[in-house]
């Protein structure tokens, strides 16, 4: 009897979860579907690294995002290590902090 009751409760919760989204009227009809963004960077007058990044942006946005993220990571590490060197030269000890309670 207990298994039947538990099964029935699972069934009711499943039906309840399936019915709820159909009862939500707060969304209305919604907005029109936006147009696809077709922004391209003009390549005239660009050379070197600027041309590379502009072409990468125009050709493949996902690869551009990955390259920019990795580049930001590398620049952040360079800044962190440079700051570490400067602080050690000044005489400050840098490293992990031990938290004592």
Short mmCIF file of C-alpha atoms in Angstrom, two decimals:
data_model
loop_
_atom_site.label_atom_id
_atom_site.label_comp_id
_atom_site.label_asym_id
_atom_site.label_seq_id
_atom_site.Cartn_x
_atom_site.Cartn_y
_atom_site.Cartn_z
CA UNK A 1 0.00 0.00 0.00
CA UNK A 2 2.83 2.39 0.86
CA UNK A 3 4.52 1.77 -2.51
CA UNK A 4 1.28 2.61 -4.32
CA UNK A 5 0.91 5.84 -2.34
CA UNK A 6 4.50 6.88 -3.02
CA UNK A 7 4.09 6.04 -6.71
CA UNK A 8 0.86 8.03 -6.85
CA UNK A 9 2.58 11.03 -5.21
CA UNK A 10 5.40 10.82 -7.75
CA UNK A 11 2.83 10.72 -10.53
CA UNK A 12 0.96 13.73 -9.13
CA UNK A 13 4.17 15.74 -8.75
CA UNK A 14 5.15 14.88 -12.33
CA UNK A 15 1.74 15.96 -13.64
CA UNK A 16 1.85 19.10 -11.51
CA UNK A 17 5.28 20.05 -12.90
CA UNK A 18 4.05 19.46 -16.45
CA UNK A 19 0.85 21.52 -16.04
CA UNK A 20 2.32 24.59 -14.28
CA UNK A 21 4.08 26.11 -17.34
CA UNK A 22 0.85 26.01 -19.35
CA UNK A 23 -0.95 28.01 -16.66
CA UNK A 24 1.52 30.90 -16.57
CA UNK A 25 0.04 33.85 -18.41
CA UNK A 26 2.38 36.58 -17.16
CA UNK A 27 4.64 36.40 -20.20
CA UNK A 28 2.12 37.76 -22.69
CA UNK A 29 2.73 37.38 -26.40
CA UNK A 30 6.34 38.40 -26.15
CA UNK A 31 8.44 40.64 -28.33
CA UNK A 32 9.42 40.21 -31.93
CA UNK A 33 12.43 38.04 -32.61
CA UNK A 34 15.48 40.34 -32.81
CA UNK A 35 17.51 40.46 -35.96
CA UNK A 36 20.84 38.69 -36.04
CA UNK A 37 23.73 41.00 -35.27
CA UNK A 38 25.75 41.36 -38.44
CA UNK A 39 28.34 43.86 -37.22
CA UNK A 40 31.61 43.71 -39.10
CA UNK A 41 34.75 45.66 -38.30
CA UNK A 42 36.09 47.68 -41.25
CA UNK A 43 39.59 46.49 -42.13
CA UNK A 44 40.76 49.57 -44.06
CA UNK A 45 43.83 51.19 -42.55
CA UNK A 46 44.57 48.34 -40.14
CA UNK A 47 47.82 46.45 -40.02
CA UNK A 48 49.68 44.10 -37.72
CA UNK A 49 48.02 42.93 -34.54
CA UNK A 50 44.99 45.18 -35.02
CA UNK A 51 44.32 43.60 -38.41
CA UNK A 52 44.70 40.11 -36.92
CA UNK A 53 42.15 40.75 -34.18
CA UNK A 54 39.73 42.54 -36.54
CA UNK A 55 39.82 39.64 -39.01
CA UNK A 56 39.40 37.14 -36.19
CA UNK A 57 36.36 39.09 -34.92
CA UNK A 58 34.82 39.23 -38.39
CA UNK A 59 35.45 35.55 -39.18
CA UNK A 60 34.82 33.66 -35.92
CA UNK A 61 33.36 35.32 -32.82
CA UNK A 62 33.77 32.26 -30.61
CA UNK A 63 37.46 31.88 -31.42
CA UNK A 64 37.86 35.64 -30.89
CA UNK A 65 36.27 35.33 -27.43
CA UNK A 66 38.54 32.40 -26.50
CA UNK A 67 41.68 34.19 -27.71
CA UNK A 68 40.75 37.37 -25.83
CA UNK A 69 40.02 35.43 -22.65
CA UNK A 70 43.36 33.62 -22.82
CA UNK A 71 45.14 36.88 -23.61
CA UNK A 72 43.57 38.54 -20.56
CA UNK A 73 44.67 35.60 -18.42
CA UNK A 74 48.27 35.91 -19.64
CA UNK A 75 48.33 39.69 -19.12
CA UNK A 76 46.88 39.23 -15.60
CA UNK A 77 49.59 36.70 -14.74
CA UNK A 78 52.30 39.03 -16.05
CA UNK A 79 50.93 41.88 -13.94
CA UNK A 80 50.75 39.61 -10.86
CA UNK A 81 54.34 38.39 -11.27
CA UNK A 82 55.63 41.92 -11.94
CA UNK A 83 53.86 43.16 -8.81
CA UNK A 84 55.34 40.25 -6.86
CA UNK A 85 58.85 41.16 -8.02
CA UNK A 86 58.38 44.84 -7.17
CA UNK A 87 57.02 44.05 -3.70
CA UNK A 88 59.90 41.67 -2.97
CA UNK A 89 62.37 44.35 -4.10
CA UNK A 90 60.79 46.81 -1.68
CA UNK A 91 61.12 44.25 1.09
CA UNK A 92 57.56 43.09 1.57
CA UNK A 93 57.03 39.38 2.01
CA UNK A 94 54.39 38.07 -0.34
CA UNK A 95 52.84 34.64 -0.25
CA UNK A 96 49.91 32.72 1.08
CA UNK A 97 48.26 34.07 4.20
CA UNK A 98 47.61 31.75 7.13
CA UNK A 99 44.32 32.38 8.87
CA UNK A 100 44.41 31.60 12.57
CA UNK A 101 41.26 31.57 14.61
#
